[in-house]
Amino acid sequence: MALKAVHVSDVPNLDQVPENASLSLYSSTLFSQGSELNRGASFRMPKFLVIGHRGHGMNVLQSSDPRMKAIKENSILSFNSAAKFPIDFIEFDVQVTKDDCPVIFHDDVILSEENGTVYEKRATDLSLAEFLSYGPQREAGKEGKCLLRKTKDGKILKWNVETDDSLCTLQEAFQKVDPSVGFNIELKFDDNIVYQQDHLIHVLQVILQVVFEYAKDRPILFSSFQPDAAQHVRKLQNNYPVFFLTNGGTELYSDVRRNSLEEAIKVCLEGGLQGIVSEIKAVFGNPGAVPKIKESKLSLLTYGKLNNVPEAVYMQHLMGIDGVIVDFVKEISQAVFDMIKPAKAGGSEEDEAKSKLQFSQQELSFLLKLIPELIQH
């Protein structure tokens, strides 16, 4: 399959969306073909969503849990492996190479080794050909450059997983991933760089060009930790929901818009965004933010390690959260199905109750008060 870089001169004015690209989240139930997401309109998820983190789950190379090293994250293999389970979306990170090709990769830099010397290159400073030269190669007999990864404590490890796969582009994902699964496209930018507006718009236009050309009827959801990028992508198109990603104050940044759920609400309301994706610890630590988000007519999704715990996921369902991004796709998708599946025809209420965790209002209130204390330890 031929891949080519898309230059900004080839990108149309994206304020005018092509009719055949009028995709939207669950268009058959929420939006009709050609519909738009109007600024200020209430946006509601049709169901509790389960979203595969970087496909089948992120890679944590130092983890003792083999599930965290099973399949190369952000790969076609990982995406299609996740799509075999009853999930709604896969989440992945998109950056743009120096020759304007959207590629899927999480880290800001690529680490490799040559003649015993470790070196790093910023993913966005590479051409498409250079980017794809790392890791397993699709061409028979061709060997790629080794991939390393730095852990949070600074150790550099070989990026070894049980089942490896090649790096890929956004175009390839659209063409090769099961069309029944939606794409949560995270617009990835470096936390340590202050981006100029012209650069952000250029990058977003290049990504949108690929989305509009290849998405067809696939549900799409955009998200970004970069508040300006989130607001710009909302201005550039009206067809796909845009969510603001936040740590909710669990980590602090120089940009105050990233430091609390209250600030996240402001970003969304100012930019006409449809919702927030928060680290779940921030929500459990500040459960009172959930009704504020709902009163603002925003949807709320979460991510984080606690989302790999079925009980924590069910608590979120009870709290009115709209969905979870998870690493343990098989286990959590099955748990969600068992916990919140609709009653079977002819089944008794007693049978249904047996498959679900049950909390009274008093117990739920107690748990919501207890959780902030628990997650501090």
Short mmCIF file of C-alpha atoms in Angstrom, two decimals:
data_model
loop_
_atom_site.label_atom_id
_atom_site.label_comp_id
_atom_site.label_asym_id
_atom_site.label_seq_id
_atom_site.Cartn_x
_atom_site.Cartn_y
_atom_site.Cartn_z
CA MET A 1 0.00 0.00 0.00
CA ALA A 2 1.44 3.35 -1.01
CA LEU A 3 1.66 6.00 1.67
CA LYS A 4 2.27 9.63 0.93
CA ALA A 5 2.80 12.75 2.96
CA VAL A 6 0.04 15.35 2.83
CA HIS A 7 1.21 18.97 2.57
CA VAL A 8 -0.81 21.88 3.86
CA SER A 9 -1.18 23.27 0.36
CA ASP A 10 -3.20 20.17 -0.49
CA VAL A 11 -5.53 20.56 2.49
CA PRO A 12 -8.89 22.21 1.73
CA ASN A 13 -10.55 24.81 3.89
CA LEU A 14 -11.83 22.54 6.63
CA ASP A 15 -14.54 24.96 7.71
CA GLN A 16 -16.42 23.40 4.78
CA VAL A 17 -16.64 19.68 5.51
CA PRO A 18 -17.20 17.38 2.51
CA GLU A 19 -20.63 15.81 2.48
CA ASN A 20 -19.25 12.28 2.20
CA ALA A 21 -17.17 12.87 5.34
CA SER A 22 -20.03 13.73 7.65
CA LEU A 23 -19.20 11.13 10.29
CA SER A 24 -20.28 11.44 13.87
CA LEU A 25 -20.33 9.44 17.04
CA TYR A 26 -22.96 6.74 16.66
CA SER A 27 -24.48 8.56 13.69
CA SER A 28 -27.26 5.98 13.43
CA THR A 29 -28.53 6.81 16.92
CA LEU A 30 -27.23 10.25 17.76
CA PHE A 31 -26.61 12.11 14.51
CA SER A 32 -27.95 11.59 11.02
CA GLN A 33 -25.63 11.62 8.03
CA GLY A 34 -24.59 15.21 7.36
CA SER A 35 -25.60 16.48 10.79
CA GLU A 36 -23.50 18.90 12.81
CA LEU A 37 -22.65 19.30 16.47
CA ASN A 38 -24.01 22.73 17.29
CA ARG A 39 -22.14 24.87 19.78
CA GLY A 40 -23.87 24.88 23.15
CA ALA A 41 -26.12 21.93 22.33
CA SER A 42 -26.33 19.16 24.90
CA PHE A 43 -24.21 16.15 23.96
CA ARG A 44 -25.07 12.77 25.42
CA MET A 45 -23.46 9.38 25.05
CA PRO A 46 -25.87 6.67 23.94
CA LYS A 47 -24.44 4.12 26.39
CA PHE A 48 -21.63 3.46 28.85
CA LEU A 49 -18.55 3.25 26.63
CA VAL A 50 -15.56 0.92 26.91
CA ILE A 51 -12.49 2.20 25.06
CA GLY A 52 -9.29 0.22 24.50
CA HIS A 53 -6.22 2.21 25.62
CA ARG A 54 -3.73 2.37 22.73
CA GLY A 55 -5.70 -0.53 21.30
CA HIS A 56 -5.44 -3.71 23.37
CA GLY A 57 -3.69 -1.84 26.21
CA MET A 58 -0.59 0.21 26.86
CA ASN A 59 2.85 -1.38 27.25
CA VAL A 60 4.53 -1.14 30.67
CA LEU A 61 7.83 -2.89 30.08
CA GLN A 62 8.84 -3.10 33.75
CA SER A 63 5.48 -4.58 34.80
CA SER A 64 5.27 -8.07 36.26
CA ASP A 65 1.81 -8.44 34.68
CA PRO A 66 2.23 -10.16 31.28
CA ARG A 67 -0.89 -8.42 29.98
CA MET A 68 1.03 -5.13 29.94
CA LYS A 69 3.58 -6.62 27.53
CA ALA A 70 1.33 -8.86 25.44
CA ILE A 71 0.94 -6.87 22.18
CA LYS A 72 2.77 -3.80 20.88
CA GLU A 73 0.67 -0.76 21.79
CA ASN A 74 -0.62 1.60 19.10
CA SER A 75 -0.25 -0.99 16.36
CA ILE A 76 -2.64 -2.44 13.79
CA LEU A 77 -2.37 -5.80 15.54
CA SER A 78 -3.25 -4.24 18.89
CA PHE A 79 -6.22 -2.37 17.42
CA ASN A 80 -7.69 -5.45 15.73
CA SER A 81 -7.05 -7.59 18.81
CA ALA A 82 -9.05 -5.13 20.90
CA ALA A 83 -11.83 -5.01 18.30
CA LYS A 84 -12.53 -8.72 18.88
CA PHE A 85 -14.08 -7.82 22.25
CA PRO A 86 -17.32 -5.91 22.92
CA ILE A 87 -15.74 -2.45 23.04
CA ASP A 88 -16.93 0.76 21.42
CA PHE A 89 -13.70 2.60 20.60
CA ILE A 90 -9.96 2.23 20.58
CA GLU A 91 -7.86 5.17 21.74
CA PHE A 92 -4.53 6.05 20.12
CA ASP A 93 -2.07 8.92 19.85
CA VAL A 94 -1.47 10.81 16.60
CA GLN A 95 1.54 12.99 15.81
CA VAL A 96 2.63 14.47 12.47
CA THR A 97 6.03 13.83 10.88
CA LYS A 98 8.17 16.62 9.46
CA ASP A 99 6.90 15.75 5.96
CA ASP A 100 3.29 16.07 7.11
CA CYS A 101 2.14 12.49 7.56
CA PRO A 102 -0.01 11.63 10.62
CA VAL A 103 1.51 8.65 12.44
CA ILE A 104 0.46 6.73 15.55
CA PHE A 105 2.94 6.87 18.41
CA HIS A 106 2.62 7.84 22.07
CA ASP A 107 6.03 9.03 23.22
CA ASP A 108 7.48 12.40 22.27
CA VAL A 109 10.80 10.80 21.30
CA ILE A 110 11.95 7.57 19.71
CA LEU A 111 14.79 5.89 21.55
CA SER A 112 17.18 3.58 19.75
CA GLU A 113 20.74 2.28 19.92
CA GLU A 114 23.60 2.21 17.44
CA ASN A 115 27.08 0.80 18.09
CA GLY A 116 26.34 0.64 21.80
CA THR A 117 25.24 4.28 22.02
CA VAL A 118 21.66 5.15 22.95
CA TYR A 119 20.18 8.11 21.09
CA GLU A 120 16.80 9.78 20.88
CA LYS A 121 14.99 11.62 18.10
CA ARG A 122 11.78 13.59 18.38
CA ALA A 123 9.05 11.75 16.45
CA THR A 124 7.89 14.97 14.81
CA ASP A 125 11.43 15.69 13.55
CA LEU A 126 11.49 12.47 11.52
CA SER A 127 10.26 11.94 7.99
CA LEU A 128 7.67 9.23 7.41
CA ALA A 129 10.33 6.88 6.01
CA GLU A 130 12.59 7.48 9.01
CA PHE A 131 9.73 6.92 11.46
CA LEU A 132 8.72 3.61 9.86
CA SER A 133 12.34 2.38 9.85
CA TYR A 134 12.13 1.63 13.60
CA GLY A 135 10.87 -1.67 14.94
CA PRO A 136 9.61 -4.68 12.95
CA GLN A 137 9.45 -4.16 9.20
CA ARG A 138 6.65 -5.34 6.93
CA GLU A 139 9.00 -6.00 4.05
CA ALA A 140 10.26 -9.59 4.19
CA GLY A 141 13.92 -9.90 5.13
CA LYS A 142 14.25 -6.25 6.14
CA GLU A 143 15.42 -5.50 9.68
CA GLY A 144 14.36 -2.34 11.45
CA LYS A 145 16.25 -0.24 13.94
CA CYS A 146 15.78 -1.37 17.52
CA LEU A 147 13.24 0.41 19.70
CA LEU A 148 13.99 1.28 23.32
CA ARG A 149 11.80 2.95 25.91
CA LYS A 150 12.51 5.02 29.01
CA THR A 151 10.57 4.18 32.16
CA LYS A 152 9.24 6.84 34.52
CA ASP A 153 12.19 6.23 36.87
CA GLY A 154 14.66 6.82 34.03
CA LYS A 155 15.63 3.27 33.14
CA ILE A 156 16.06 2.48 29.45
CA LEU A 157 14.68 -0.91 28.42
CA LYS A 158 14.37 -2.77 25.15
CA TRP A 159 10.80 -2.49 23.88
CA ASN A 160 10.19 -6.23 24.03
CA VAL A 161 6.63 -7.55 23.91
CA GLU A 162 5.21 -11.03 23.43
CA THR A 163 3.68 -10.16 20.05
CA ASP A 164 5.38 -7.34 18.17
CA ASP A 165 4.12 -5.31 15.22
CA SER A 166 5.25 -2.49 12.97
CA LEU A 167 4.74 1.21 13.57
CA CYS A 168 1.85 2.57 11.54
CA THR A 169 0.18 5.65 10.10
CA LEU A 170 -3.30 7.04 10.70
CA GLN A 171 -4.20 6.20 7.10
CA GLU A 172 -3.23 2.56 7.63
CA ALA A 173 -5.37 2.39 10.76
CA PHE A 174 -8.43 3.53 8.83
CA GLN A 175 -7.74 1.03 6.06
CA LYS A 176 -6.73 -2.01 8.11
CA VAL A 177 -8.66 -1.89 11.40
CA ASP A 178 -12.08 -3.50 11.82
CA PRO A 179 -14.55 -0.81 10.66
CA SER A 180 -17.02 -1.62 13.44
CA VAL A 181 -14.82 -0.09 16.13
CA GLY A 182 -14.68 3.66 16.67
CA PHE A 183 -11.49 5.73 16.86
CA ASN A 184 -10.72 7.98 19.83
CA ILE A 185 -7.96 10.03 18.20
CA GLU A 186 -5.76 11.74 20.78
CA LEU A 187 -4.07 14.78 19.24
CA LYS A 188 -0.61 14.40 20.78
CA PHE A 189 1.62 17.37 21.59
CA ASP A 190 4.72 17.75 23.78
CA ASP A 191 3.89 19.08 27.26
CA ASN A 192 7.17 20.98 27.35
CA ILE A 193 6.70 22.99 24.15
CA VAL A 194 4.74 26.21 23.73
CA TYR A 195 3.12 25.93 20.31
CA GLN A 196 2.26 28.83 18.05
CA GLN A 197 -1.31 28.95 16.74
CA ASP A 198 -0.24 28.63 13.10
CA HIS A 199 1.68 25.43 13.85
CA LEU A 200 -1.23 23.88 15.78
CA ILE A 201 -3.68 24.65 12.98
CA HIS A 202 -1.30 23.26 10.35
CA VAL A 203 -0.91 19.97 12.24
CA LEU A 204 -4.64 19.66 12.85
CA GLN A 205 -5.48 20.34 9.20
CA VAL A 206 -3.11 17.59 8.09
CA ILE A 207 -4.74 15.12 10.51
CA LEU A 208 -8.27 16.16 9.55
CA GLN A 209 -7.50 15.70 5.87
CA VAL A 210 -6.76 12.00 6.49
CA VAL A 211 -9.82 11.62 8.73
CA PHE A 212 -12.18 13.13 6.16
CA GLU A 213 -10.71 11.05 3.33
CA TYR A 214 -10.68 7.65 5.06
CA ALA A 215 -13.09 7.63 8.03
CA LYS A 216 -16.20 6.72 6.02
CA ASP A 217 -18.86 5.56 8.53
CA ARG A 218 -16.49 4.93 11.43
CA PRO A 219 -17.40 6.73 14.70
CA ILE A 220 -14.74 9.31 15.58
CA LEU A 221 -13.93 11.14 18.81
CA PHE A 222 -11.09 13.67 19.18
CA SER A 223 -9.29 14.42 22.44
CA SER A 224 -6.21 16.36 23.51
CA PHE A 225 -4.34 17.46 26.63
CA GLN A 226 -3.36 20.59 24.68
CA PRO A 227 -6.24 23.00 25.38
CA ASP A 228 -5.60 25.23 22.37
CA ALA A 229 -5.43 22.20 20.05
CA ALA A 230 -8.72 20.89 21.45
CA GLN A 231 -10.43 24.23 20.87
CA HIS A 232 -8.94 24.67 17.40
CA VAL A 233 -10.00 21.23 16.17
CA ARG A 234 -13.52 22.06 17.34
CA LYS A 235 -13.44 25.25 15.24
CA LEU A 236 -12.06 23.44 12.19
CA GLN A 237 -14.92 20.92 12.00
CA ASN A 238 -18.46 20.39 13.28
CA ASN A 239 -18.92 16.68 12.70
CA TYR A 240 -16.95 14.93 15.41
CA PRO A 241 -17.09 15.38 19.21
CA VAL A 242 -14.02 16.93 20.84
CA PHE A 243 -13.05 16.17 24.44
CA PHE A 244 -10.49 17.92 26.63
CA LEU A 245 -8.05 15.55 28.33
CA THR A 246 -6.95 16.44 31.86
CA ASN A 247 -5.09 14.99 34.81
CA GLY A 248 -7.55 16.98 36.90
CA GLY A 249 -4.84 18.21 39.26
CA THR A 250 -3.15 14.87 39.95
CA GLU A 251 -0.14 16.45 38.19
CA LEU A 252 0.46 20.18 37.91
CA TYR A 253 1.44 22.18 34.83
CA SER A 254 2.40 25.78 34.08
CA ASP A 255 -0.82 26.08 32.06
CA VAL A 256 -3.47 26.41 34.78
CA ARG A 257 -6.15 25.20 32.37
CA ARG A 258 -4.76 21.69 32.86
CA ASN A 259 -4.74 21.66 36.65
CA SER A 260 -8.33 20.95 37.74
CA LEU A 261 -11.67 19.63 36.62
CA GLU A 262 -13.14 23.08 37.16
CA GLU A 263 -10.64 24.55 34.70
CA ALA A 264 -11.43 21.72 32.27
CA ILE A 265 -15.11 22.70 32.37
CA LYS A 266 -14.13 26.29 31.49
CA VAL A 267 -12.00 25.10 28.53
CA CYS A 268 -14.93 23.07 27.20
CA LEU A 269 -17.53 25.79 27.61
CA GLU A 270 -15.30 28.47 26.10
CA GLY A 271 -14.44 26.30 23.10
CA GLY A 272 -17.77 24.58 22.53
CA LEU A 273 -16.29 21.16 23.29
CA GLN A 274 -18.48 18.15 24.01
CA GLY A 275 -16.79 16.66 27.06
CA ILE A 276 -13.89 15.88 29.37
CA VAL A 277 -11.59 12.86 29.65
CA SER A 278 -10.10 12.82 33.16
CA GLU A 279 -7.67 10.72 35.14
CA ILE A 280 -10.07 8.70 37.30
CA LYS A 281 -8.18 9.48 40.52
CA ALA A 282 -9.06 13.15 40.02
CA VAL A 283 -12.76 12.27 39.75
CA PHE A 284 -12.74 9.95 42.76
CA GLY A 285 -10.85 12.62 44.69
CA ASN A 286 -13.42 15.26 43.74
CA PRO A 287 -16.72 13.43 43.09
CA GLY A 288 -18.63 16.69 43.43
CA ALA A 289 -17.23 17.70 40.04
CA VAL A 290 -19.36 15.08 38.28
CA PRO A 291 -22.71 16.85 38.76
CA LYS A 292 -21.03 20.16 37.80
CA ILE A 293 -19.85 18.58 34.55
CA LYS A 294 -23.31 17.19 33.87
CA GLU A 295 -24.97 20.52 34.67
CA SER A 296 -22.65 22.07 32.07
CA LYS A 297 -24.12 19.64 29.51
CA LEU A 298 -20.77 17.91 29.07
CA SER A 299 -19.97 14.20 28.83
CA LEU A 300 -17.31 12.64 31.06
CA LEU A 301 -14.94 9.79 30.25
CA THR A 302 -12.02 8.61 32.39
CA TYR A 303 -8.62 6.92 32.05
CA GLY A 304 -6.08 5.53 34.53
CA LYS A 305 -4.94 2.35 36.25
CA LEU A 306 -8.07 2.15 38.43
CA ASN A 307 -10.08 1.59 35.26
CA ASN A 308 -8.60 -1.91 35.12
CA VAL A 309 -10.52 -2.77 38.31
CA PRO A 310 -14.13 -3.89 37.60
CA GLU A 311 -15.50 -2.53 40.89
CA ALA A 312 -14.02 0.91 40.18
CA VAL A 313 -15.59 0.87 36.73
CA TYR A 314 -19.00 -0.04 38.10
CA MET A 315 -18.74 2.75 40.66
CA GLN A 316 -18.26 5.16 37.77
CA HIS A 317 -21.34 3.81 36.03
CA LEU A 318 -23.35 4.48 39.20
CA MET A 319 -21.88 8.00 39.43
CA GLY A 320 -23.11 8.87 35.94
CA ILE A 321 -19.74 8.79 34.20
CA ASP A 322 -20.15 8.01 30.49
CA GLY A 323 -17.31 5.58 29.81
CA VAL A 324 -13.82 4.31 30.60
CA ILE A 325 -10.52 3.94 28.76
CA VAL A 326 -8.96 0.63 29.82
CA ASP A 327 -5.88 -1.53 29.35
CA PHE A 328 -7.44 -4.89 30.25
CA VAL A 329 -9.84 -4.88 27.34
CA LYS A 330 -11.01 -8.48 27.62
CA GLU A 331 -11.65 -8.42 31.36
CA ILE A 332 -13.26 -4.99 31.64
CA SER A 333 -15.44 -5.28 28.54
CA GLN A 334 -16.82 -8.56 29.87
CA ALA A 335 -17.27 -7.12 33.37
CA VAL A 336 -19.16 -4.12 32.00
CA PHE A 337 -21.37 -6.38 29.92
CA ASP A 338 -22.15 -8.52 32.97
CA MET A 339 -22.73 -5.56 35.28
CA ILE A 340 -24.86 -3.26 33.15
CA LYS A 341 -26.26 -5.50 30.44
CA PRO A 342 -29.98 -5.11 29.76
CA ALA A 343 -32.31 -7.65 31.29
CA LYS A 344 -32.85 -10.74 29.14
CA ALA A 345 -36.30 -11.40 27.81
CA GLY A 346 -38.04 -13.72 30.22
CA GLY A 347 -35.34 -13.30 32.85
CA SER A 348 -36.33 -12.43 36.40
CA GLU A 349 -35.18 -9.36 38.30
CA GLU A 350 -33.54 -11.73 40.77
CA ASP A 351 -31.42 -13.31 38.01
CA GLU A 352 -30.37 -9.88 36.77
CA ALA A 353 -29.48 -8.71 40.26
CA LYS A 354 -27.15 -11.66 40.77
CA SER A 355 -24.95 -10.48 37.89
CA LYS A 356 -24.52 -6.95 39.27
CA LEU A 357 -22.87 -5.30 42.21
CA GLN A 358 -25.57 -3.73 44.36
CA PHE A 359 -25.21 -0.51 46.35
CA SER A 360 -27.91 1.33 48.28
CA GLN A 361 -27.94 5.13 48.13
CA GLN A 362 -26.51 5.21 51.65
CA GLU A 363 -23.68 2.84 50.70
CA LEU A 364 -22.95 4.78 47.53
CA SER A 365 -22.76 8.03 49.50
CA PHE A 366 -20.37 6.40 51.97
CA LEU A 367 -18.14 5.05 49.19
CA LEU A 368 -17.95 8.43 47.47
CA LYS A 369 -16.76 9.96 50.75
CA LEU A 370 -14.29 7.13 51.38
CA ILE A 371 -12.68 6.98 47.94
CA PRO A 372 -10.83 10.36 48.17
CA GLU A 373 -9.19 9.12 51.38
CA LEU A 374 -8.23 5.76 49.85
CA ILE A 375 -6.56 7.12 46.73
CA GLN A 376 -4.25 9.36 48.76
CA HIS A 377 -2.50 6.25 50.09
#
